[in-house]
mmCIF file of C-alpha atoms and ligand atoms in Angstrom:
data_model
loop_
_atom_site.group_PDB
_atom_site.id
_atom_site.type_symbol
_atom_site.label_atom_id
_atom_site.label_comp_id
_atom_site.label_asym_id
_atom_site.label_seq_id
_atom_site.Cartn_x
_atom_site.Cartn_y
_atom_site.Cartn_z
ATOM 1 C CA UNK J 1 2.831 86.993 -20.473
ATOM 2 C CA UNK J 2 5.809 87.306 -23.036
ATOM 3 C CA UNK J 3 6.243 90.424 -25.166
ATOM 4 C CA UNK J 4 6.461 89.338 -28.668
ATOM 5 C CA UNK J 5 8.355 90.430 -31.766
ATOM 6 C CA UNK J 6 5.842 89.763 -34.149
ATOM 7 C CA UNK J 7 8.050 89.094 -36.980
ATOM 8 C CA UNK J 8 6.408 89.854 -40.515
ATOM 9 C CA UNK J 9 9.266 89.571 -42.974
ATOM 10 C CA UNK J 10 9.734 92.781 -45.027
ATOM 11 C CA UNK J 11 10.838 91.087 -48.346
ATOM 12 C CA UNK J 12 12.461 94.272 -49.934
ATOM 13 C CA UNK J 13 14.831 94.616 -46.872
ATOM 14 C CA UNK J 14 15.873 90.883 -47.488
ATOM 15 C CA UNK J 15 16.345 91.379 -51.137
ATOM 16 C CA UNK J 16 18.385 94.577 -51.064
ATOM 17 C CA UNK J 17 20.872 93.604 -48.556
ATOM 18 C CA UNK J 18 23.841 91.422 -49.724
ATOM 19 C CA UNK J 19 23.762 87.763 -48.191
ATOM 20 C CA UNK J 20 26.664 87.609 -45.623
ATOM 21 C CA UNK J 21 28.322 84.530 -45.289
ATOM 22 C CA UNK J 22 27.094 84.000 -41.798
ATOM 23 C CA UNK J 23 25.097 80.694 -41.833
ATOM 24 C CA UNK J 24 26.129 77.955 -44.322
ATOM 25 C CA UNK J 25 26.106 74.221 -44.739
ATOM 26 C CA UNK J 26 28.626 71.498 -45.224
ATOM 27 C CA UNK J 27 27.456 68.369 -47.025
ATOM 28 C CA UNK J 28 27.926 65.423 -44.844
ATOM 29 C CA UNK J 29 26.320 62.664 -46.415
ATOM 30 C CA UNK J 30 23.624 61.828 -49.172
ATOM 31 C CA UNK J 31 21.399 58.957 -50.419
ATOM 32 C CA UNK J 32 18.651 59.132 -47.701
ATOM 33 C CA UNK J 33 15.039 58.560 -48.449
ATOM 34 C CA UNK J 34 12.685 61.170 -46.910
ATOM 35 C CA UNK J 35 14.935 61.895 -43.743
ATOM 36 C CA UNK J 36 12.894 63.547 -41.014
ATOM 37 C CA UNK J 37 15.439 63.671 -38.062
ATOM 38 C CA UNK J 38 18.996 63.340 -37.087
ATOM 39 C CA UNK J 39 20.379 62.702 -33.675
ATOM 40 C CA UNK J 40 23.215 61.018 -31.847
ATOM 41 C CA UNK J 41 23.574 58.097 -29.458
ATOM 42 C CA UNK J 42 25.539 59.842 -26.644
ATOM 43 C CA UNK J 43 27.888 57.057 -26.388
ATOM 44 C CA UNK J 44 31.166 58.655 -27.426
ATOM 45 C CA UNK J 45 31.184 57.301 -30.856
ATOM 46 C CA UNK J 46 29.997 60.582 -32.342
ATOM 47 C CA UNK J 47 28.000 58.599 -35.134
ATOM 48 C CA UNK J 48 24.916 60.442 -36.427
ATOM 49 C CA UNK J 49 21.458 58.483 -36.761
ATOM 50 C CA UNK J 50 19.195 59.608 -39.483
ATOM 51 C CA UNK J 51 15.711 58.745 -39.216
ATOM 52 C CA UNK J 52 13.720 57.762 -42.662
ATOM 53 C CA UNK J 53 10.178 58.259 -42.908
ATOM 54 C CA UNK J 54 9.528 54.899 -44.564
ATOM 55 C CA UNK J 55 10.871 53.010 -41.361
ATOM 56 C CA UNK J 56 14.671 52.807 -41.586
ATOM 57 C CA UNK J 57 17.213 54.285 -39.212
ATOM 58 C CA UNK J 58 20.499 55.027 -41.063
ATOM 59 C CA UNK J 59 24.054 55.260 -39.339
ATOM 60 C CA UNK J 60 26.622 57.902 -40.475
ATOM 61 C CA UNK J 61 29.970 56.976 -39.237
ATOM 62 C CA UNK J 62 33.077 59.044 -39.847
ATOM 63 C CA UNK J 63 31.251 60.702 -42.657
ATOM 64 C CA UNK J 64 30.330 57.547 -44.266
ATOM 65 C CA UNK J 65 26.479 56.704 -44.828
ATOM 66 C CA UNK J 66 26.395 52.896 -43.889
ATOM 67 C CA UNK J 67 24.324 50.960 -46.541
ATOM 68 C CA UNK J 68 22.823 48.790 -43.965
ATOM 69 C CA UNK J 69 20.191 50.227 -41.730
ATOM 70 C CA UNK J 70 20.491 50.168 -37.885
ATOM 71 C CA UNK J 71 16.820 49.275 -37.924
ATOM 72 C CA UNK J 72 14.205 48.621 -40.411
ATOM 73 C CA UNK J 73 10.647 48.556 -39.251
ATOM 74 C CA UNK J 74 9.004 49.378 -42.339
ATOM 75 C CA UNK J 75 6.835 46.375 -42.425
ATOM 76 C CA UNK J 76 5.170 47.672 -39.119
ATOM 77 C CA UNK J 77 4.278 51.242 -40.270
ATOM 78 C CA UNK J 78 1.962 53.191 -42.416
ATOM 79 C CA UNK J 79 4.253 55.740 -44.270
ATOM 80 C CA UNK J 80 3.608 58.779 -46.489
ATOM 81 C CA UNK J 81 1.785 62.076 -46.053
ATOM 82 C CA UNK J 82 2.584 62.908 -42.396
ATOM 83 C CA UNK J 83 2.642 59.326 -41.451
ATOM 84 C CA UNK J 84 5.537 56.746 -40.788
ATOM 85 C CA UNK J 85 8.790 56.531 -38.533
ATOM 86 C CA UNK J 86 8.781 60.069 -37.157
ATOM 87 C CA UNK J 87 11.124 60.436 -34.241
ATOM 88 C CA UNK J 88 14.021 58.776 -32.601
ATOM 89 C CA UNK J 89 15.713 59.218 -29.197
ATOM 90 C CA UNK J 90 18.487 57.320 -27.378
ATOM 91 C CA UNK J 91 18.305 56.464 -23.744
ATOM 92 C CA UNK J 92 20.397 58.736 -21.694
ATOM 93 C CA UNK J 93 22.183 55.639 -20.257
ATOM 94 C CA UNK J 94 22.343 54.161 -23.899
ATOM 95 C CA UNK J 95 26.088 53.239 -23.423
ATOM 96 C CA UNK J 96 25.062 50.773 -20.613
ATOM 97 C CA UNK J 97 21.328 49.492 -21.724
ATOM 98 C CA UNK J 98 21.554 49.944 -25.384
ATOM 99 C CA UNK J 99 18.011 51.300 -25.399
ATOM 100 C CA UNK J 100 16.713 53.572 -27.888
ATOM 101 C CA UNK J 101 12.843 54.681 -28.708
ATOM 102 C CA UNK J 102 11.084 55.312 -31.941
ATOM 103 C CA UNK J 103 7.697 56.920 -32.693
ATOM 104 C CA UNK J 104 5.857 55.744 -35.689
ATOM 105 C CA UNK J 105 2.416 55.219 -37.167
ATOM 106 C CA UNK J 106 1.528 51.659 -37.145
ATOM 107 C CA UNK J 107 -0.523 49.580 -39.776
ATOM 108 C CA UNK J 108 -3.671 50.981 -38.235
ATOM 109 C CA UNK J 109 -2.293 54.591 -38.406
ATOM 110 C CA UNK J 110 -2.027 54.800 -34.712
ATOM 111 C CA UNK J 111 0.872 56.227 -32.692
ATOM 112 C CA UNK J 112 3.236 53.560 -31.164
ATOM 113 C CA UNK J 113 6.340 54.720 -28.939
ATOM 114 C CA UNK J 114 8.572 51.591 -28.790
ATOM 115 C CA UNK J 115 11.775 50.713 -27.229
ATOM 116 C CA UNK J 116 14.383 48.785 -29.098
ATOM 117 C CA UNK J 117 17.643 47.320 -28.186
ATOM 118 C CA UNK J 118 21.142 47.620 -29.743
ATOM 119 C CA UNK J 119 22.385 44.040 -30.962
ATOM 120 C CA UNK J 120 25.233 42.326 -29.141
ATOM 121 C CA UNK J 121 27.120 41.802 -31.995
ATOM 122 C CA UNK J 122 27.380 45.189 -33.853
ATOM 123 C CA UNK J 123 27.081 48.695 -32.617
ATOM 124 C CA UNK J 124 25.877 49.578 -35.988
ATOM 125 C CA UNK J 125 22.869 47.074 -35.968
ATOM 126 C CA UNK J 126 19.836 46.986 -33.610
ATOM 127 C CA UNK J 127 17.999 43.782 -32.662
ATOM 128 C CA UNK J 128 14.637 44.005 -34.700
ATOM 129 C CA UNK J 129 12.997 41.531 -32.270
ATOM 130 C CA UNK J 130 13.871 43.625 -29.300
ATOM 131 C CA UNK J 131 10.634 45.680 -29.662
ATOM 132 C CA UNK J 132 8.998 46.678 -26.539
ATOM 133 C CA UNK J 133 5.918 48.688 -26.477
ATOM 134 C CA UNK J 134 5.952 52.011 -24.426
ATOM 135 C CA UNK J 135 2.999 53.629 -25.043
ATOM 136 C CA UNK J 136 0.188 53.678 -27.717
ATOM 137 C CA UNK J 137 -2.870 55.691 -28.926
ATOM 138 C CA UNK J 138 -5.186 56.315 -31.457
ATOM 139 C CA UNK J 139 -5.061 58.598 -34.304
ATOM 140 C CA UNK J 140 -8.334 59.387 -35.713
ATOM 141 C CA UNK J 141 -6.816 60.486 -39.228
ATOM 142 C CA UNK J 142 -3.619 60.496 -41.149
ATOM 143 C CA UNK J 143 -2.297 63.945 -40.595
ATOM 144 C CA UNK J 144 -0.994 65.889 -37.450
ATOM 145 C CA UNK J 145 0.551 63.140 -35.742
ATOM 146 C CA UNK J 146 3.576 65.124 -34.074
ATOM 147 C CA UNK J 147 6.031 62.411 -33.655
ATOM 148 C CA UNK J 148 9.149 63.762 -32.249
ATOM 149 C CA UNK J 149 10.808 62.185 -28.946
ATOM 150 C CA UNK J 150 13.433 63.795 -26.735
ATOM 151 C CA UNK J 151 14.933 63.029 -23.169
ATOM 152 C CA UNK J 152 15.148 66.053 -21.006
ATOM 153 C CA UNK J 153 18.712 66.813 -19.994
ATOM 154 C CA UNK J 154 17.219 67.888 -16.749
ATOM 155 C CA UNK J 155 14.948 65.395 -15.518
ATOM 156 C CA UNK J 156 15.888 62.244 -17.737
ATOM 157 C CA UNK J 157 12.211 61.852 -18.764
ATOM 158 C CA UNK J 158 11.020 61.094 -22.275
ATOM 159 C CA UNK J 159 8.966 63.848 -23.734
ATOM 160 C CA UNK J 160 6.726 63.071 -26.855
ATOM 161 C CA UNK J 161 5.150 65.464 -29.242
ATOM 162 C CA UNK J 162 1.464 64.609 -30.496
ATOM 163 C CA UNK J 163 -0.712 66.465 -33.014
ATOM 164 C CA UNK J 164 -4.491 67.105 -32.840
ATOM 165 C CA UNK J 165 -4.794 64.120 -35.191
ATOM 166 C CA UNK J 166 -6.726 66.043 -37.696
ATOM 167 C CA UNK J 167 -10.172 64.926 -36.621
ATOM 168 C CA UNK J 168 -11.682 67.099 -33.937
ATOM 169 C CA UNK J 169 -9.117 69.955 -33.266
ATOM 170 C CA UNK J 170 -10.718 70.371 -29.748
ATOM 171 C CA UNK J 171 -8.756 67.215 -28.676
ATOM 172 C CA UNK J 172 -5.756 69.763 -28.126
ATOM 173 C CA UNK J 173 -8.076 71.458 -25.463
ATOM 174 C CA UNK J 174 -9.228 68.167 -23.932
ATOM 175 C CA UNK J 175 -6.995 67.407 -20.776
ATOM 176 C CA UNK J 176 -8.245 63.548 -21.200
ATOM 177 C CA UNK J 177 -6.913 63.402 -24.607
ATOM 178 C CA UNK J 178 -3.336 62.730 -25.537
ATOM 179 C CA UNK J 179 -3.482 64.538 -28.741
ATOM 180 C CA UNK J 180 -2.322 67.968 -29.454
ATOM 181 C CA UNK J 181 0.086 67.817 -26.391
ATOM 182 C CA UNK J 182 3.647 67.234 -25.348
ATOM 183 C CA UNK J 183 3.592 64.102 -23.151
ATOM 184 C CA UNK J 184 6.172 63.394 -20.549
ATOM 185 C CA UNK J 185 6.766 59.764 -19.200
ATOM 186 C CA UNK J 186 9.272 57.804 -17.204
ATOM 187 C CA UNK J 187 10.658 54.892 -19.406
ATOM 188 C CA UNK J 188 12.401 53.229 -16.450
ATOM 189 C CA UNK J 189 9.343 51.812 -14.635
ATOM 190 C CA UNK J 190 5.928 50.408 -15.367
ATOM 191 C CA UNK J 191 2.928 52.041 -13.590
ATOM 192 C CA UNK J 192 0.437 49.548 -15.515
ATOM 193 C CA UNK J 193 1.475 46.141 -14.829
ATOM 194 C CA UNK J 194 -1.867 44.836 -16.006
ATOM 195 C CA UNK J 195 -1.787 46.759 -19.324
ATOM 196 C CA UNK J 196 0.681 45.235 -21.966
ATOM 197 C CA UNK J 197 0.190 48.359 -24.356
ATOM 198 C CA UNK J 198 1.226 50.907 -21.596
ATOM 199 C CA UNK J 199 4.868 50.089 -20.166
ATOM 200 C CA UNK J 200 5.953 53.291 -18.647
ATOM 201 C CA UNK J 201 5.737 55.276 -15.459
ATOM 202 C CA UNK J 202 4.124 58.728 -14.618
ATOM 203 C CA UNK J 203 6.623 61.334 -13.382
ATOM 204 C CA UNK J 204 4.865 62.185 -9.971
ATOM 205 C CA UNK J 205 5.106 65.881 -10.675
ATOM 206 C CA UNK J 206 3.419 65.853 -14.089
ATOM 207 C CA UNK J 207 0.607 68.597 -13.743
ATOM 208 C CA UNK J 208 -2.474 66.213 -13.929
ATOM 209 C CA UNK J 209 -1.196 63.506 -11.565
ATOM 210 C CA UNK J 210 -4.014 63.341 -8.776
ATOM 211 C CA UNK J 211 -6.508 65.563 -10.758
ATOM 212 C CA UNK J 212 -8.706 65.246 -13.704
ATOM 213 C CA UNK J 213 -6.676 64.948 -16.749
ATOM 214 C CA UNK J 214 -4.263 62.401 -18.565
ATOM 215 C CA UNK J 215 -1.412 61.740 -16.308
ATOM 216 C CA UNK J 216 1.046 61.644 -19.277
ATOM 217 C CA UNK J 217 0.332 65.386 -20.381
ATOM 218 C CA UNK J 218 3.122 68.247 -19.756
ATOM 219 C CA UNK J 219 1.745 70.969 -21.993
ATOM 220 C CA UNK J 220 -1.550 71.285 -24.215
ATOM 221 C CA UNK J 221 -3.087 73.435 -26.781
ATOM 222 C CA UNK J 222 -0.591 72.315 -29.711
ATOM 223 C CA UNK J 223 -1.709 71.865 -33.354
ATOM 224 C CA UNK J 224 1.023 69.588 -34.855
ATOM 225 C CA UNK J 225 4.160 69.830 -32.904
ATOM 226 C CA UNK J 226 6.248 68.270 -35.622
ATOM 227 C CA UNK J 227 9.847 69.012 -34.171
ATOM 228 C CA UNK J 228 10.830 70.172 -30.641
ATOM 229 C CA UNK J 229 14.138 70.159 -28.765
ATOM 230 C CA UNK J 230 15.855 70.842 -25.461
ATOM 231 C CA UNK J 231 18.678 73.272 -24.701
ATOM 232 C CA UNK J 232 21.220 70.473 -23.670
ATOM 233 C CA UNK J 233 22.713 73.055 -21.259
ATOM 234 C CA UNK J 234 19.886 74.431 -19.093
ATOM 235 C CA UNK J 235 16.843 72.018 -20.272
ATOM 236 C CA UNK J 236 14.675 74.853 -21.729
ATOM 237 C CA UNK J 237 12.190 73.127 -24.241
ATOM 238 C CA UNK J 238 11.502 74.895 -27.869
ATOM 239 C CA UNK J 239 8.428 73.762 -29.854
ATOM 240 C CA UNK J 240 7.767 74.431 -33.399
ATOM 241 C CA UNK J 241 3.886 74.122 -33.928
ATOM 242 C CA UNK J 242 2.599 73.948 -37.381
ATOM 243 C CA UNK J 243 -0.007 76.392 -37.973
ATOM 244 C CA UNK J 244 -3.169 76.367 -39.984
ATOM 245 C CA UNK J 245 -4.039 79.207 -42.224
ATOM 246 C CA UNK J 246 -2.243 82.224 -40.696
ATOM 247 C CA UNK J 247 0.793 81.716 -38.098
ATOM 248 C CA UNK J 248 3.925 79.301 -37.802
ATOM 249 C CA UNK J 249 4.519 79.097 -34.144
ATOM 250 C CA UNK J 250 7.826 78.689 -32.112
ATOM 251 C CA UNK J 251 6.839 78.156 -28.442
ATOM 252 C CA UNK J 252 9.197 78.025 -25.301
ATOM 253 C CA UNK J 253 8.791 76.251 -22.160
ATOM 254 C CA UNK J 254 11.461 77.447 -19.622
ATOM 255 C CA UNK J 255 13.365 74.747 -17.762
ATOM 256 C CA UNK J 256 11.779 76.134 -14.345
ATOM 257 C CA UNK J 257 8.296 75.321 -15.665
ATOM 258 C CA UNK J 258 6.086 72.924 -13.657
ATOM 259 C CA UNK J 259 4.168 72.057 -16.737
ATOM 260 C CA UNK J 260 0.526 72.710 -17.725
ATOM 261 C CA UNK J 261 1.091 75.406 -20.280
ATOM 262 C CA UNK J 262 -1.694 75.764 -22.858
ATOM 263 C CA UNK J 263 -0.577 77.216 -26.067
ATOM 264 C CA UNK J 264 -4.134 77.782 -27.447
ATOM 265 C CA UNK J 265 -4.944 75.754 -30.193
ATOM 266 C CA UNK J 266 -7.741 75.524 -31.672
ATOM 267 C CA UNK J 267 -9.093 78.548 -29.916
ATOM 268 C CA UNK J 268 -6.061 80.542 -30.867
ATOM 269 C CA UNK J 269 -3.707 80.512 -33.677
ATOM 270 C CA UNK J 270 -0.851 82.837 -32.664
ATOM 271 C CA UNK J 271 -2.721 85.708 -30.868
ATOM 272 C CA UNK J 272 -5.685 85.381 -33.157
ATOM 273 C CA UNK J 273 -8.795 84.088 -31.322
ATOM 274 C CA UNK J 274 -10.641 81.535 -33.464
ATOM 275 C CA UNK J 275 -14.172 82.129 -32.160
ATOM 276 C CA UNK J 276 -14.954 78.603 -32.213
ATOM 277 C CA UNK J 277 -17.721 77.300 -29.927
ATOM 278 C CA UNK J 278 -16.366 75.852 -26.911
ATOM 279 C CA UNK J 279 -13.456 78.393 -26.822
ATOM 280 C CA UNK J 280 -13.193 81.377 -24.225
ATOM 281 C CA UNK J 281 -11.754 84.445 -26.223
ATOM 282 C CA UNK J 282 -9.726 85.490 -22.963
ATOM 283 C CA UNK J 283 -7.777 82.303 -23.052
ATOM 284 C CA UNK J 284 -5.677 80.558 -21.758
ATOM 285 C CA UNK J 285 -3.209 81.173 -24.544
ATOM 286 C CA UNK J 286 0.588 80.972 -23.926
ATOM 287 C CA UNK J 287 1.905 82.987 -26.834
ATOM 288 C CA UNK J 288 4.739 81.876 -29.168
ATOM 289 C CA UNK J 289 7.912 83.949 -28.818
ATOM 290 C CA UNK J 290 8.135 83.881 -32.894
ATOM 291 C CA UNK J 291 5.677 83.414 -35.346
ATOM 292 C CA UNK J 292 5.872 83.469 -39.183
ATOM 293 C CA UNK J 293 2.961 84.924 -41.086
ATOM 294 C CA UNK J 294 1.600 83.074 -44.211
ATOM 295 C CA UNK J 295 0.857 85.039 -47.431
ATOM 296 C CA UNK J 296 3.307 87.716 -46.927
ATOM 297 C CA UNK J 297 5.422 89.317 -49.842
ATOM 298 C CA UNK J 298 8.587 87.527 -50.836
ATOM 299 C CA UNK J 299 8.025 84.676 -48.319
ATOM 300 C CA UNK J 300 6.230 81.308 -48.142
ATOM 301 C CA UNK J 301 5.707 80.262 -44.765
ATOM 302 C CA UNK J 302 3.635 76.940 -44.268
ATOM 303 C CA UNK J 303 5.428 74.425 -41.752
ATOM 304 C CA UNK J 304 7.131 75.467 -38.839
ATOM 305 C CA UNK J 305 10.262 73.403 -38.232
ATOM 306 C CA UNK J 306 11.594 73.676 -34.869
ATOM 307 C CA UNK J 307 15.361 73.740 -34.339
ATOM 308 C CA UNK J 308 17.744 73.813 -31.614
ATOM 309 C CA UNK J 309 19.723 76.319 -29.369
ATOM 310 C CA UNK J 310 23.357 76.081 -30.343
ATOM 311 C CA UNK J 311 25.443 74.796 -27.775
ATOM 312 C CA UNK J 312 28.337 73.646 -29.893
ATOM 313 C CA UNK J 313 32.063 75.082 -29.878
ATOM 314 C CA UNK J 314 32.714 75.488 -33.553
ATOM 315 C CA UNK J 315 30.930 78.471 -34.579
ATOM 316 C CA UNK J 316 30.933 80.588 -31.209
ATOM 317 C CA UNK J 317 29.129 83.487 -33.087
ATOM 318 C CA UNK J 318 25.766 81.063 -32.790
ATOM 319 C CA UNK J 319 26.474 80.124 -29.132
ATOM 320 C CA UNK J 320 23.335 80.584 -27.181
ATOM 321 C CA UNK J 321 21.031 81.363 -30.264
ATOM 322 C CA UNK J 322 17.869 79.315 -31.106
ATOM 323 C CA UNK J 323 17.681 78.433 -34.764
ATOM 324 C CA UNK J 324 14.636 77.704 -36.423
ATOM 325 C CA UNK J 325 13.118 77.374 -39.896
ATOM 326 C CA UNK J 326 10.160 76.682 -42.030
ATOM 327 C CA UNK J 327 9.714 73.767 -44.475
ATOM 328 C CA UNK J 328 8.165 75.716 -47.278
ATOM 329 C CA UNK J 329 10.273 78.868 -47.261
ATOM 330 C CA UNK J 330 13.535 77.717 -45.938
ATOM 331 C CA UNK J 331 14.580 80.933 -44.301
ATOM 332 C CA UNK J 332 16.601 80.658 -41.114
ATOM 333 C CA UNK J 333 15.964 82.611 -38.114
ATOM 334 C CA UNK J 334 17.747 82.821 -34.680
ATOM 335 C CA UNK J 335 16.237 84.019 -31.511
ATOM 336 C CA UNK J 336 17.295 84.715 -27.757
ATOM 337 C CA UNK J 337 15.923 86.276 -25.039
ATOM 338 C CA UNK J 338 16.117 90.121 -24.559
ATOM 339 C CA UNK J 339 14.993 91.173 -21.143
ATOM 340 C CA UNK J 340 11.319 90.081 -21.041
ATOM 341 C CA UNK J 341 11.127 89.745 -24.885
ATOM 342 C CA UNK J 342 12.950 87.996 -27.514
ATOM 343 C CA UNK J 343 15.570 89.293 -29.975
ATOM 344 C CA UNK J 344 14.828 87.518 -33.569
ATOM 345 C CA UNK J 345 16.663 87.972 -36.590
ATOM 346 C CA UNK J 346 16.377 86.814 -40.295
ATOM 347 C CA UNK J 347 19.449 84.772 -41.253
ATOM 348 C CA UNK J 348 18.536 84.187 -44.944
ATOM 349 C CA UNK J 349 17.972 81.074 -46.989
ATOM 350 C CA UNK J 350 20.016 77.972 -47.030
ATOM 351 C CA UNK J 351 19.910 74.709 -48.694
ATOM 352 C CA UNK J 352 18.095 75.576 -51.865
ATOM 353 C CA UNK J 353 15.409 77.412 -50.308
ATOM 354 C CA UNK J 354 12.923 74.771 -48.750
ATOM 355 C CA UNK J 355 12.172 71.263 -47.628
ATOM 356 C CA UNK J 356 14.226 71.194 -44.393
ATOM 357 C CA UNK J 357 12.377 68.797 -42.400
ATOM 358 C CA UNK J 358 14.319 68.497 -39.302
ATOM 359 C CA UNK J 359 17.454 69.462 -37.593
ATOM 360 C CA UNK J 360 19.761 67.718 -35.078
ATOM 361 C CA UNK J 361 22.845 67.866 -32.769
ATOM 362 C CA UNK J 362 25.810 65.699 -32.686
ATOM 363 C CA UNK J 363 27.515 64.700 -29.419
ATOM 364 C CA UNK J 364 29.370 67.999 -29.216
ATOM 365 C CA UNK J 365 26.335 70.153 -30.001
ATOM 366 C CA UNK J 366 27.158 70.972 -33.616
ATOM 367 C CA UNK J 367 23.869 71.395 -35.711
ATOM 368 C CA UNK J 368 22.906 69.221 -38.660
ATOM 369 C CA UNK J 369 19.645 69.611 -40.996
ATOM 370 C CA UNK J 370 18.090 67.036 -43.157
ATOM 371 C CA UNK J 371 16.477 68.054 -46.497
ATOM 372 C CA UNK J 372 15.593 66.146 -49.703
ATOM 373 C CA UNK J 373 18.176 63.138 -49.682
ATOM 374 C CA UNK J 374 21.038 64.965 -47.823
ATOM 375 C CA UNK J 375 22.547 65.289 -44.332
ATOM 376 C CA UNK J 376 24.100 68.787 -43.803
ATOM 377 C CA UNK J 377 26.091 70.217 -41.035
ATOM 378 C CA UNK J 378 25.178 73.919 -40.251
ATOM 379 C CA UNK J 379 27.960 76.249 -40.128
ATOM 380 C CA UNK J 380 28.286 79.764 -38.660
ATOM 381 C CA UNK J 381 30.578 82.563 -37.785
ATOM 382 C CA UNK J 382 33.409 81.703 -35.386
ATOM 383 C CA UNK J 383 33.594 84.920 -33.674
ATOM 384 C CA UNK J 384 30.647 86.993 -32.302
ATOM 385 C CA UNK J 385 32.105 89.924 -33.918
ATOM 386 C CA UNK J 386 31.594 88.409 -37.365
ATOM 387 C CA UNK J 387 27.700 87.965 -36.741
ATOM 388 C CA UNK J 388 25.686 90.137 -39.461
ATOM 389 C CA UNK J 389 22.099 90.044 -39.840
ATOM 390 C CA UNK J 390 20.808 90.288 -43.313
ATOM 391 C CA UNK J 391 17.644 92.097 -41.674
ATOM 392 C CA UNK J 392 19.841 94.944 -40.929
ATOM 393 C CA UNK J 393 19.276 94.985 -37.088
ATOM 394 C CA UNK J 394 22.140 94.676 -34.726
HETATM 395 CA CA1 CA G 1 2.200 47.557 -18.447
HETATM 396 CA CA1 CA G 2 -4.947 62.863 -13.765
HETATM 397 CA CA1 CA G 3 -0.493 78.574 -30.134
#
């Protein structure tokens, strides 16, 4: 079990210390509508692709926000609230096959993971008729859809976050439900040739292969894992899990894991047992390495936004730190392992204080955030010696 730094922000400390110029932002492009994620294609172009909740993927090329969407599937989706186009990931071999993957809620409100292909004629236009369903599953209600997608740099499999569906939260503990999980699939095969709505293979080392439990599941016990990421260098998995009444969680699955971790929801929120019927107060409950507590002085935590471990080169003072934030509060934090525990620091508030919906990387590992209608680059210290933590710890 990990030792935690339960991080309860002491607001007076934050207010009294001067704000150092440690983390900052540079505006990259504007004019987005409800952006939820930003990523790159890994094709050497260093374009950025911004996913809009309403169903469009927008391209930023050489700092220019192109007016024509890369893809517009707004007619296929339910949007608004927590529904919409929620995630985008490019195939690791995109340069050769032109495949990319989206996660959206369809007109019935159900989750669809689909593959599309870039057009032959224009690298900034996808082929809208190339849709190929990879996986679908029912969503009982509108909220808690998860929706993020990433390929692991280690195994090349596609990982998909799903929320508990906001119906029966015990779905997160049901190993035969795909809700409240991180799923792990192989998009380069089809183990279900008779099923046109299930066009993927199952990695043979997934934890429930050959035993009771859905074969797609990698880890369970999540409430609404809205944004997650991989460490591009070593494959560590970081999951921001949106809490209910008390704790916003940031969870870690080391690259050496063989899957099957249970992060506790709804039997636990953070380390707190819920006492729900059907729950064992002794767990299992894999604890978060960081958690932000609701209703504390001078803070307003409400929605965990998982970030990235910085592996870029421009701001070497950030190298190896995992950056994360909260949608309501806007304070940024950095974390890194310290022996068996984690060292966590408050980095102050960026970008007007709130509404950062997602972060992402470019091809070089530089970090970006989307908030309101803007795409911003996150800047930091270029020397480790310049690092100053406003919480006063060193
Ligand atoms: Ca099939
Ligand atoms: Ca099974
Ligand atoms: Ca948990």
